[in-house]
Amino acid sequence: MQSTSRRTGATAVLNIGEVLAQLTADFPSVTASKIRFYEEKGLITPQRTAAGYRQFRESDVERLRFVLALQRDHYLPLKVIREYLDAIDQGLTPQNLPSGVSIAPRMVSDEVLRELKGRTRRLTAEQLRSESGCGAELFDTMISYGLIASHEGSFDDHALKVAQACTALAAHGLEPRHLRPFQAAADREFGLVERAVGPVSARKDSTAAMRAAESAREIAELCLSLHSALVQTRIAEMES
């Protein structure tokens, strides 16, 4: 039988019957009323047509699989599952997630992904140290050498990535004092990027800032690729 799924923009949408057809092989007990109950509890939020009919996206189906599996295999209450989903919607890894439970990449809707992309997570010093695995002495040294800095008492995801890299490099005997050239190089590369996107960002139209940021990210990625290729060339010379 031909599928009646539609597409809204670039996103396929399903009706509740089509969702059931996708889920019943793995979850025979799932029903339309159960799906509507999960909606009432805020575990899924399907779109609605002008006539009020539900339209389910891939993210809704993946969330349903997640909920159904946790209930079937781990007997978890909906309150706990809701907390897991809330963490996922914030771009976080849920705490105390049962062993073997995976988070599907498409569990978060495109709208939430766009929101997360434009939002930077804030971490306390304790959270940054815990997530990066760095000790107090290394943490203080990174700050003293300007490798990470707090903003209004908190740190962002970029600082976390720096801390994670510094922690891993410290295991190889490279301390923050050895890494200051990277900070200087980053400042120089940012200057190049800033000059390259300057003409775009100077325009007065409403999309100028967005296009400048996209160009800056692309140029930065190319700079990183170039840097990596040059270092790999030197490593290859060691082997010859």
Coordinates of N, CA and C in Angstrom, one line a residue:
M1 N 0.9 -1.2 0.0 CA 0.0 0.0 0.0 C 0.9 1.2 0.0
Q2 N 0.5 2.2 -0.8 CA 1.3 3.4 -0.9 C 1.3 4.3 0.4
S3 N 2.4 4.8 0.8 CA 2.4 5.6 2.0 C 1.7 6.9 1.8
T4 N 1.1 7.4 2.8 CA 0.4 8.7 2.6 C 1.1 9.8 3.4
S5 N 2.4 9.5 3.7 CA 3.2 10.5 4.4 C 3.4 11.8 3.5
R6 N 3.4 12.9 4.1 CA 3.6 14.2 3.4 C 4.9 14.8 3.8
R7 N 5.2 15.9 3.1 CA 6.4 16.6 3.5 C 6.1 18.1 3.7
T8 N 6.6 18.6 4.9 CA 6.4 20.0 5.2 C 7.8 20.6 5.0
G9 N 7.9 21.4 4.0 CA 9.3 21.9 3.6 C 10.1 20.7 3.3
A10 N 11.2 20.4 4.0 CA 12.1 19.3 3.8 C 11.8 18.2 4.8
T11 N 10.8 18.3 5.6 CA 10.6 17.4 6.7 C 9.3 16.5 6.4
A12 N 9.5 15.2 6.4 CA 8.4 14.3 6.2 C 7.5 14.3 7.4
V13 N 6.2 14.2 7.2 CA 5.3 14.1 8.3 C 4.4 12.9 8.2
L14 N 4.0 12.3 9.3 CA 3.2 11.1 9.3 C 1.9 11.3 10.1
N15 N 0.8 10.6 9.7 CA -0.3 10.6 10.6 C -0.2 9.6 11.7
I16 N -1.1 9.5 12.6 CA -1.0 8.6 13.7 C -1.0 7.1 13.3
G17 N -1.7 6.8 12.3 CA -1.8 5.5 11.8 C -0.4 5.0 11.2
E18 N 0.2 5.9 10.5 CA 1.5 5.6 9.9 C 2.6 5.5 11.0
V19 N 2.5 6.3 12.1 CA 3.4 6.1 13.2 C 3.2 4.7 13.8
L20 N 2.0 4.3 14.0 CA 1.7 3.0 14.6 C 2.3 1.9 13.7
A21 N 2.2 2.1 12.4 CA 2.7 1.1 11.5 C 4.2 0.9 11.6
Q22 N 4.9 2.0 12.0 CA 6.4 2.0 12.2 C 6.8 1.4 13.5
L23 N 5.9 1.5 14.5 CA 6.3 1.1 15.9 C 5.8 -0.3 16.3
T24 N 4.7 -0.8 15.7 CA 4.1 -2.0 16.2 C 5.0 -3.2 16.1
A25 N 5.9 -3.3 15.2 CA 6.7 -4.5 15.0 C 7.6 -4.6 16.3
D26 N 8.1 -3.5 16.8 CA 9.0 -3.5 18.0 C 8.2 -3.4 19.3
F27 N 7.0 -2.7 19.2 CA 6.2 -2.4 20.4 C 4.8 -2.8 20.1
P28 N 4.4 -4.1 20.2 CA 3.1 -4.5 19.8 C 2.0 -3.9 20.6
S29 N 2.3 -3.5 21.8 CA 1.2 -3.0 22.7 C 0.9 -1.5 22.5
V30 N 1.7 -0.8 21.6 CA 1.4 0.6 21.4 C 0.1 0.8 20.7
T31 N -0.6 1.8 21.1 CA -1.9 2.2 20.6 C -2.0 3.7 20.3
A32 N -3.0 4.1 19.5 CA -3.2 5.5 19.3 C -3.5 6.2 20.6
S33 N -4.2 5.6 21.5 CA -4.6 6.3 22.7 C -3.3 6.5 23.6
K34 N -2.4 5.5 23.5 CA -1.1 5.7 24.3 C -0.3 6.8 23.7
I35 N -0.3 6.9 22.4 CA 0.5 8.0 21.8 C -0.1 9.4 22.2
R36 N -1.4 9.4 22.2 CA -2.1 10.7 22.6 C -1.8 11.0 24.1
F37 N -1.7 9.9 24.9 CA -1.4 10.1 26.3 C 0.0 10.7 26.5
Y38 N 0.9 10.2 25.7 CA 2.3 10.7 25.8 C 2.3 12.2 25.4
E39 N 1.5 12.5 24.4 CA 1.4 13.9 24.0 C 0.9 14.8 25.1
E40 N -0.2 14.3 25.8 CA -0.7 15.0 26.9 C 0.3 15.3 28.0
K41 N 1.2 14.3 28.2 CA 2.3 14.4 29.2 C 3.5 15.2 28.7
G42 N 3.4 15.7 27.5 CA 4.5 16.6 27.0 C 5.7 15.8 26.5
L43 N 5.6 14.5 26.3 CA 6.8 13.7 25.9 C 7.0 13.9 24.4
I44 N 6.0 14.1 23.6 CA 6.1 14.5 22.2 C 5.2 15.7 22.0
T45 N 5.5 16.4 20.9 CA 4.7 17.6 20.6 C 4.5 17.6 19.0
P46 N 3.6 16.8 18.6 CA 3.4 16.7 17.1 C 2.8 18.1 16.6
Q47 N 3.1 18.4 15.4 CA 2.5 19.5 14.8 C 1.0 19.3 14.5
R48 N 0.2 20.3 14.2 CA -1.2 20.2 14.0 C -1.5 20.9 12.6
T49 N -2.4 20.3 11.9 CA -2.9 21.0 10.7 C -3.9 22.0 11.0
A50 N -4.3 22.8 10.1 CA -5.4 23.8 10.3 C -6.6 23.2 10.8
A51 N -6.9 21.9 10.4 CA -8.1 21.2 10.9 C -7.9 20.5 12.2
G52 N -6.7 20.6 12.7 CA -6.4 20.0 14.0 C -5.9 18.6 14.0
Y53 N -5.6 18.0 12.8 CA -5.0 16.7 12.7 C -3.5 16.7 13.1
R54 N -3.1 15.7 13.8 CA -1.7 15.5 14.2 C -0.8 15.2 13.0
Q55 N 0.4 15.8 13.0 CA 1.4 15.5 12.0 C 2.7 15.2 12.8
F56 N 3.1 13.9 12.7 CA 4.3 13.5 13.4 C 5.5 13.5 12.5
R57 N 6.6 14.0 13.1 CA 7.9 14.1 12.4 C 8.8 12.9 12.8
E58 N 9.9 12.8 12.2 CA 10.9 11.7 12.5 C 11.3 11.8 14.0
S59 N 11.5 13.1 14.4 CA 11.9 13.3 15.8 C 10.9 12.7 16.8
D60 N 9.6 12.9 16.4 CA 8.5 12.4 17.3 C 8.5 10.9 17.4
V61 N 8.7 10.2 16.2 CA 8.8 8.8 16.2 C 10.0 8.3 17.0
E62 N 11.1 8.9 16.9 CA 12.3 8.5 17.6 C 12.1 8.7 19.1
R63 N 11.4 9.8 19.5 CA 11.1 10.0 20.9 C 10.2 8.9 21.5
L64 N 9.2 8.5 20.6 CA 8.3 7.5 21.1 C 9.0 6.2 21.2
R65 N 10.0 5.8 20.3 CA 10.8 4.6 20.5 C 11.5 4.7 21.8
F66 N 12.1 5.8 22.1 CA 12.9 6.0 23.3 C 12.0 5.8 24.6
V67 N 10.8 6.4 24.6 CA 9.9 6.3 25.7 C 9.4 4.9 25.9
L68 N 9.0 4.3 24.8 CA 8.5 2.9 24.8 C 9.5 1.9 25.3
A69 N 10.8 2.1 24.8 CA 11.8 1.1 25.2 C 12.2 1.3 26.7
L70 N 12.2 2.5 27.2 CA 12.5 2.7 28.6 C 11.4 2.1 29.5
Q71 N 10.2 2.2 29.1 CA 9.1 1.7 29.9 C 9.1 0.1 29.8
R72 N 9.3 -0.4 28.6 CA 9.3 -1.8 28.4 C 10.5 -2.6 29.1
D73 N 11.6 -2.0 28.9 CA 12.9 -2.7 29.3 C 13.3 -2.3 30.7
H74 N 13.0 -1.1 31.1 CA 13.5 -0.6 32.4 C 12.4 -0.2 33.4
Y75 N 11.2 -0.3 33.0 CA 10.0 0.0 33.9 C 10.1 1.4 34.5
L76 N 10.6 2.4 33.8 CA 10.8 3.7 34.3 C 9.5 4.5 34.3
P77 N 9.3 5.3 35.3 CA 8.1 6.1 35.3 C 8.3 7.3 34.3
L78 N 7.1 7.8 33.9 CA 7.2 8.9 32.9 C 7.9 10.1 33.4
K79 N 7.8 10.4 34.7 CA 8.5 11.5 35.2 C 10.0 11.5 35.0
V80 N 10.6 10.3 35.2 CA 12.0 10.2 34.9 C 12.3 10.3 33.5
I81 N 11.5 9.6 32.6 CA 11.7 9.7 31.2 C 11.6 11.1 30.7
R82 N 10.6 11.9 31.3 CA 10.5 13.3 30.9 C 11.8 14.1 31.2
E83 N 12.4 13.8 32.4 CA 13.6 14.5 32.8 C 14.7 14.1 31.8
Y84 N 14.8 12.9 31.3 CA 15.8 12.5 30.3 C 15.5 13.3 29.0
L85 N 14.3 13.4 28.6 CA 14.0 14.2 27.3 C 14.3 15.6 27.5
D86 N 14.0 16.2 28.7 CA 14.3 17.6 28.9 C 15.8 17.9 28.8
A87 N 16.6 17.0 29.3 CA 18.0 17.1 29.2 C 18.5 17.1 27.8
I88 N 17.9 16.1 27.0 CA 18.3 15.9 25.6 C 17.9 17.2 24.8
D89 N 16.8 17.8 25.1 CA 16.3 19.0 24.4 C 17.2 20.2 24.7
Q90 N 18.0 20.1 25.8 CA 18.9 21.2 26.2 C 20.3 20.9 25.7
G91 N 20.4 19.8 24.9 CA 21.8 19.5 24.4 C 22.6 18.8 25.4
L92 N 22.1 18.3 26.4 CA 22.8 17.6 27.5 C 22.7 16.1 27.4
T93 N 23.6 15.4 28.0 CA 23.5 13.9 28.2 C 22.8 13.6 29.5
P94 N 21.6 12.9 29.4 CA 20.9 12.6 30.7 C 21.7 11.9 31.7
Q95 N 21.6 12.3 33.0 CA 22.3 11.6 34.0 C 21.6 10.3 34.4
N96 N 22.4 9.3 34.7 CA 21.9 8.0 35.2 C 21.0 7.3 34.1
L97 N 21.4 7.5 32.9 CA 20.7 6.8 31.8 C 21.0 5.3 31.9
P98 N 20.0 4.4 31.8 CA 20.3 3.0 32.0 C 21.3 2.5 30.9
S99 N 22.1 1.5 31.3 CA 23.1 1.0 30.5 C 22.5 0.4 29.2
G100 N 23.1 0.6 28.1 CA 22.6 0.1 26.8 C 21.6 0.9 26.1
V101 N 21.1 2.0 26.7 CA 20.1 2.9 26.1 C 20.8 3.9 25.3
S102 N 20.4 4.0 24.0 CA 21.1 4.9 23.1 C 20.1 6.1 22.8
I103 N 20.7 7.2 22.4 CA 20.0 8.4 22.1 C 20.1 8.6 20.6
A104 N 19.0 8.5 19.9 CA 19.0 8.6 18.4 C 19.3 10.0 18.0
P105 N 20.1 10.2 16.9 CA 20.5 11.5 16.5 C 19.3 12.4 16.1
R106 N 18.2 11.8 15.7 CA 17.0 12.5 15.2 C 15.9 12.6 16.3
M107 N 16.3 12.5 17.6 CA 15.3 12.6 18.6 C 14.9 14.0 18.9
V108 N 15.7 15.0 18.4 CA 15.4 16.4 18.6 C 15.0 17.0 17.3
S109 N 13.9 17.8 17.3 CA 13.4 18.3 16.1 C 14.3 19.4 15.5
D110 N 14.1 19.7 14.2 CA 15.0 20.7 13.6 C 14.9 22.0 14.2
E111 N 13.7 22.4 14.7 CA 13.6 23.7 15.4 C 14.4 23.8 16.6
V112 N 14.4 22.7 17.4 CA 15.2 22.7 18.7 C 16.7 22.7 18.3
L113 N 17.1 21.9 17.3 CA 18.5 21.9 16.9 C 19.0 23.2 16.5
R114 N 18.2 24.0 15.7 CA 18.5 25.3 15.3 C 18.7 26.2 16.6
E115 N 17.8 26.1 17.5 CA 17.9 26.8 18.8 C 19.2 26.5 19.5
L116 N 19.5 25.2 19.6 CA 20.7 24.8 20.4 C 21.9 25.3 19.7
K117 N 21.9 25.3 18.3 CA 23.1 25.7 17.6 C 23.5 27.2 17.9
G118 N 22.4 28.0 18.1 CA 22.7 29.4 18.4 C 22.8 29.7 19.9
R119 N 22.8 28.6 20.7 CA 22.9 28.9 22.2 C 24.1 28.2 22.8
T120 N 24.8 28.9 23.6 CA 26.0 28.3 24.2 C 25.7 27.9 25.7
R121 N 26.0 26.7 26.0 CA 25.8 26.2 27.4 C 26.8 26.9 28.3
R122 N 26.3 27.2 29.6 CA 27.1 27.8 30.6 C 27.4 26.8 31.7
L123 N 28.7 26.8 32.1 CA 29.1 25.8 33.1 C 29.8 26.6 34.2
T124 N 29.6 26.0 35.4 CA 30.4 26.5 36.6 C 31.8 26.0 36.5
A125 N 32.7 26.5 37.3 CA 34.1 26.0 37.4 C 34.1 24.5 37.8
E126 N 33.2 24.2 38.7 CA 33.2 22.8 39.1 C 32.7 21.8 38.0
Q127 N 31.7 22.3 37.2 CA 31.2 21.5 36.1 C 32.3 21.4 35.0
L128 N 33.0 22.5 34.7 CA 34.0 22.4 33.7 C 35.1 21.4 34.1
R129 N 35.5 21.5 35.4 CA 36.6 20.6 35.9 C 36.1 19.1 35.8
S130 N 34.8 18.9 36.2 CA 34.3 17.5 36.2 C 34.2 17.0 34.8
E131 N 33.7 17.8 33.9 CA 33.5 17.3 32.5 C 34.8 17.1 31.7
S132 N 35.8 18.0 32.0 CA 37.0 17.9 31.3 C 38.0 16.9 31.9
G133 N 37.8 16.6 33.2 CA 38.7 15.7 33.9 C 40.0 16.4 34.4
C134 N 40.0 17.7 34.4 CA 41.3 18.4 34.8 C 41.2 18.6 36.3
G135 N 42.4 18.6 36.9 CA 42.5 18.9 38.3 C 42.6 20.4 38.7
A136 N 42.5 20.7 39.9 CA 42.5 22.1 40.3 C 43.7 22.9 39.9
E137 N 44.9 22.2 40.0 CA 46.1 22.9 39.7 C 46.1 23.2 38.2
L138 N 45.8 22.3 37.3 CA 45.7 22.5 35.9 C 44.7 23.5 35.5
F139 N 43.6 23.5 36.2 CA 42.5 24.5 35.9 C 43.0 25.9 36.2
D140 N 43.7 26.1 37.4 CA 44.2 27.4 37.7 C 45.3 27.8 36.8
T141 N 46.1 26.9 36.3 CA 47.2 27.3 35.4 C 46.6 27.7 34.0
M142 N 45.6 27.0 33.6 CA 45.0 27.3 32.3 C 44.4 28.8 32.3
I143 N 43.8 29.1 33.5 CA 43.3 30.5 33.6 C 44.4 31.5 33.6
S144 N 45.5 31.2 34.4 CA 46.6 32.1 34.5 C 47.3 32.4 33.2
Y145 N 47.3 31.4 32.3 CA 47.9 31.6 31.0 C 46.9 32.1 29.9
G146 N 45.7 32.3 30.3 CA 44.8 32.9 29.4 C 44.2 31.9 28.4
L147 N 44.3 30.6 28.7 CA 43.8 29.6 27.7 C 42.3 29.5 27.9
I148 N 41.7 29.7 29.1 CA 40.3 29.8 29.3 C 40.0 31.0 30.2
A149 N 38.8 31.5 30.1 CA 38.4 32.6 30.9 C 36.9 32.5 31.2
S150 N 36.5 33.0 32.3 CA 35.1 33.0 32.7 C 34.4 34.2 32.2
H151 N 33.1 34.1 32.0 CA 32.3 35.3 31.6 C 31.2 35.4 32.6
E152 N 31.2 36.4 33.5 CA 30.2 36.6 34.5 C 30.2 35.4 35.4
G153 N 31.3 34.8 35.7 CA 31.4 33.7 36.6 C 31.2 32.3 36.1
S154 N 31.0 32.2 34.8 CA 30.7 30.9 34.2 C 31.6 30.7 32.9
F155 N 31.6 29.4 32.4 CA 32.4 29.1 31.3 C 31.5 28.5 30.2
D156 N 31.9 28.7 28.9 CA 31.1 28.1 27.8 C 31.7 26.8 27.3
D157 N 31.0 26.3 26.3 CA 31.4 25.0 25.7 C 32.8 25.1 25.1
H158 N 33.2 26.3 24.6 CA 34.5 26.4 24.0 C 35.6 26.3 25.0
A159 N 35.3 26.8 26.2 CA 36.3 26.7 27.3 C 36.4 25.2 27.7
L160 N 35.3 24.5 27.7 CA 35.3 23.1 28.0 C 36.2 22.3 27.0
K161 N 36.1 22.6 25.7 CA 36.9 21.9 24.7 C 38.4 22.2 24.9
V162 N 38.7 23.5 25.3 CA 40.1 23.8 25.5 C 40.6 23.0 26.7
A163 N 39.8 23.0 27.8 CA 40.2 22.3 29.0 C 40.3 20.8 28.7
Q164 N 39.5 20.2 27.9 CA 39.6 18.8 27.6 C 40.9 18.5 26.8
A165 N 41.2 19.4 25.9 CA 42.5 19.3 25.1 C 43.7 19.4 26.0
C166 N 43.6 20.4 26.8 CA 44.8 20.7 27.7 C 45.0 19.5 28.7
T167 N 43.9 18.9 29.2 CA 44.0 17.8 30.1 C 44.6 16.6 29.4
A168 N 44.2 16.3 28.1 CA 44.8 15.2 27.4 C 46.3 15.5 27.0
L169 N 46.6 16.7 26.7 CA 48.0 17.1 26.4 C 48.9 17.0 27.6
A170 N 48.3 17.3 28.8 CA 49.1 17.2 30.0 C 49.6 15.8 30.3
A171 N 48.8 14.8 29.8 CA 49.2 13.4 30.0 C 50.4 13.1 29.1
H172 N 50.7 13.9 28.1 CA 51.8 13.7 27.3 C 53.0 14.7 27.7
G173 N 52.9 15.3 28.8 CA 53.9 16.2 29.3 C 53.9 17.6 28.8
L174 N 52.8 18.0 28.1 CA 52.7 19.3 27.5 C 51.8 20.1 28.5
E175 N 52.4 21.1 29.2 CA 51.7 21.9 30.2 C 51.2 23.1 29.5
P176 N 50.3 23.9 30.2 CA 49.7 25.1 29.7 C 50.8 26.1 29.2
R177 N 51.9 26.1 29.9 CA 53.0 27.1 29.6 C 53.6 26.8 28.2
H178 N 53.4 25.5 27.8 CA 53.9 25.1 26.5 C 52.9 25.4 25.4
L179 N 51.7 25.7 25.8 CA 50.6 25.9 24.8 C 50.3 27.3 24.5
R180 N 51.0 28.3 25.0 CA 50.7 29.7 24.7 C 50.8 30.0 23.3
P181 N 51.8 29.4 22.5 CA 51.8 29.7 21.1 C 50.5 29.4 20.3
F182 N 49.7 28.4 20.9 CA 48.5 28.1 20.2 C 47.5 29.3 20.4
Q183 N 47.5 29.9 21.6 CA 46.7 31.1 21.8 C 47.1 32.2 20.9
A184 N 48.4 32.4 20.7 CA 48.8 33.5 19.9 C 48.4 33.2 18.4
A185 N 48.6 31.9 18.0 CA 48.2 31.6 16.6 C 46.7 31.7 16.4
A186 N 45.9 31.4 17.4 CA 44.5 31.5 17.3 C 44.1 33.0 17.1
D187 N 44.7 33.8 17.9 CA 44.5 35.3 17.7 C 44.8 35.8 16.3
R188 N 45.9 35.3 15.8 CA 46.3 35.7 14.4 C 45.3 35.2 13.4
E189 N 44.9 33.9 13.6 CA 44.0 33.4 12.6 C 42.6 34.1 12.7
F190 N 42.2 34.4 13.9 CA 40.9 35.2 14.0 C 41.0 36.5 13.3
G191 N 42.2 37.2 13.4 CA 42.4 38.4 12.7 C 42.2 38.2 11.2
L192 N 42.8 37.1 10.7 CA 42.6 36.9 9.2 C 41.1 36.6 8.9
V193 N 40.4 35.9 9.7 CA 39.0 35.6 9.5 C 38.2 36.9 9.5
E194 N 38.5 37.7 10.5 CA 37.8 39.0 10.7 C 37.9 39.9 9.5
R195 N 39.2 39.9 9.0 CA 39.4 40.8 7.8 C 38.7 40.2 6.6
A196 N 38.6 38.9 6.4 CA 38.0 38.3 5.3 C 36.5 38.5 5.2
V197 N 35.9 38.5 6.4 CA 34.4 38.6 6.4 C 34.0 40.0 6.7
G198 N 34.9 40.9 6.8 CA 34.6 42.3 7.1 C 33.7 43.0 6.1
P199 N 33.9 42.8 4.8 CA 33.0 43.4 3.8 C 31.6 42.9 3.9
V200 N 31.4 41.7 4.2 CA 30.1 41.1 4.4 C 29.4 41.7 5.6
S201 N 30.1 41.6 6.7 CA 29.5 42.1 8.0 C 29.2 43.6 8.0
A202 N 29.9 44.3 7.1 CA 29.7 45.8 7.1 C 28.4 46.2 6.3
R203 N 27.8 45.2 5.6 CA 26.6 45.5 4.9 C 25.4 45.7 5.8
K204 N 24.4 46.5 5.4 CA 23.3 46.9 6.2 C 22.1 46.0 6.2
D205 N 22.1 45.0 5.3 CA 20.9 44.2 5.2 C 20.8 43.3 6.4
S206 N 19.6 42.7 6.6 CA 19.2 42.0 7.8 C 20.0 40.7 7.9
T207 N 20.4 40.1 6.8 CA 21.1 38.8 6.9 C 22.6 38.9 6.9
A208 N 23.1 40.1 6.9 CA 24.6 40.3 6.8 C 25.3 39.6 8.0
A209 N 24.8 39.8 9.2 CA 25.5 39.2 10.4 C 25.5 37.6 10.3
M210 N 24.4 37.1 9.8 CA 24.3 35.6 9.7 C 25.2 35.1 8.7
R211 N 25.3 35.8 7.5 CA 26.2 35.3 6.4 C 27.6 35.5 6.8
A212 N 27.9 36.5 7.5 CA 29.3 36.8 8.0 C 29.8 35.7 8.9
A213 N 28.9 35.3 9.9 CA 29.2 34.2 10.8 C 29.4 32.9 10.1
E214 N 28.5 32.6 9.1 CA 28.7 31.3 8.4 C 30.0 31.3 7.6
S215 N 30.4 32.4 7.0 CA 31.6 32.5 6.3 C 32.8 32.4 7.2
A216 N 32.7 33.0 8.4 CA 33.8 32.9 9.4 C 34.0 31.5 9.8
R217 N 32.9 30.8 10.1 CA 33.0 29.3 10.5 C 33.7 28.5 9.4
E218 N 33.3 28.8 8.1 CA 33.9 28.0 7.0 C 35.4 28.3 6.9
I219 N 35.8 29.6 7.0 CA 37.2 30.0 6.9 C 38.0 29.4 8.0
A220 N 37.4 29.4 9.2 CA 38.1 28.8 10.4 C 38.3 27.3 10.2
E221 N 37.3 26.6 9.7 CA 37.5 25.2 9.4 C 38.6 24.9 8.4
L222 N 38.7 25.8 7.4 CA 39.7 25.6 6.4 C 41.1 25.9 7.0
C223 N 41.2 26.9 7.9 CA 42.4 27.2 8.5 C 42.9 26.0 9.4
L224 N 41.9 25.4 10.1 CA 42.3 24.2 10.9 C 42.7 23.1 10.0
S225 N 42.1 22.9 8.9 CA 42.5 21.8 8.0 C 43.9 22.1 7.5
L226 N 44.2 23.3 7.1 CA 45.5 23.7 6.7 C 46.6 23.4 7.8
H227 N 46.3 23.9 9.0 CA 47.2 23.7 10.1 C 47.5 22.2 10.3
S228 N 46.4 21.4 10.3 CA 46.6 19.9 10.5 C 47.4 19.3 9.4
A229 N 47.2 19.7 8.2 CA 47.9 19.2 7.0 C 49.4 19.5 7.1
L230 N 49.7 20.7 7.5 CA 51.1 21.1 7.7 C 51.8 20.4 8.8
V231 N 51.1 20.2 9.9 CA 51.7 19.4 11.0 C 51.9 17.9 10.6
Q232 N 50.9 17.4 9.9 CA 51.0 16.0 9.4 C 52.2 15.8 8.4
T233 N 52.4 16.8 7.6 CA 53.6 16.8 6.7 C 54.9 16.7 7.5
R234 N 55.0 17.4 8.6 CA 56.2 17.4 9.4 C 56.4 16.0 10.0
I235 N 55.2 15.4 10.5 CA 55.3 14.1 11.1 C 55.7 13.1 10.1
A236 N 55.2 13.2 8.9 CA 55.6 12.2 7.8 C 57.1 12.3 7.5
E237 N 57.6 13.5 7.6 CA 59.1 13.7 7.4 C 59.9 13.0 8.5
M238 N 59.3 12.9 9.7 CA 60.0 12.1 10.7 C 60.2 10.7 10.4
E239 N 59.2 10.2 9.7 CA 59.1 8.7 9.4 C 60.0 8.4 8.2
S240 N 60.4 9.4 7.4 CA 61.1 9.1 6.2 C 62.6 9.1 6.4

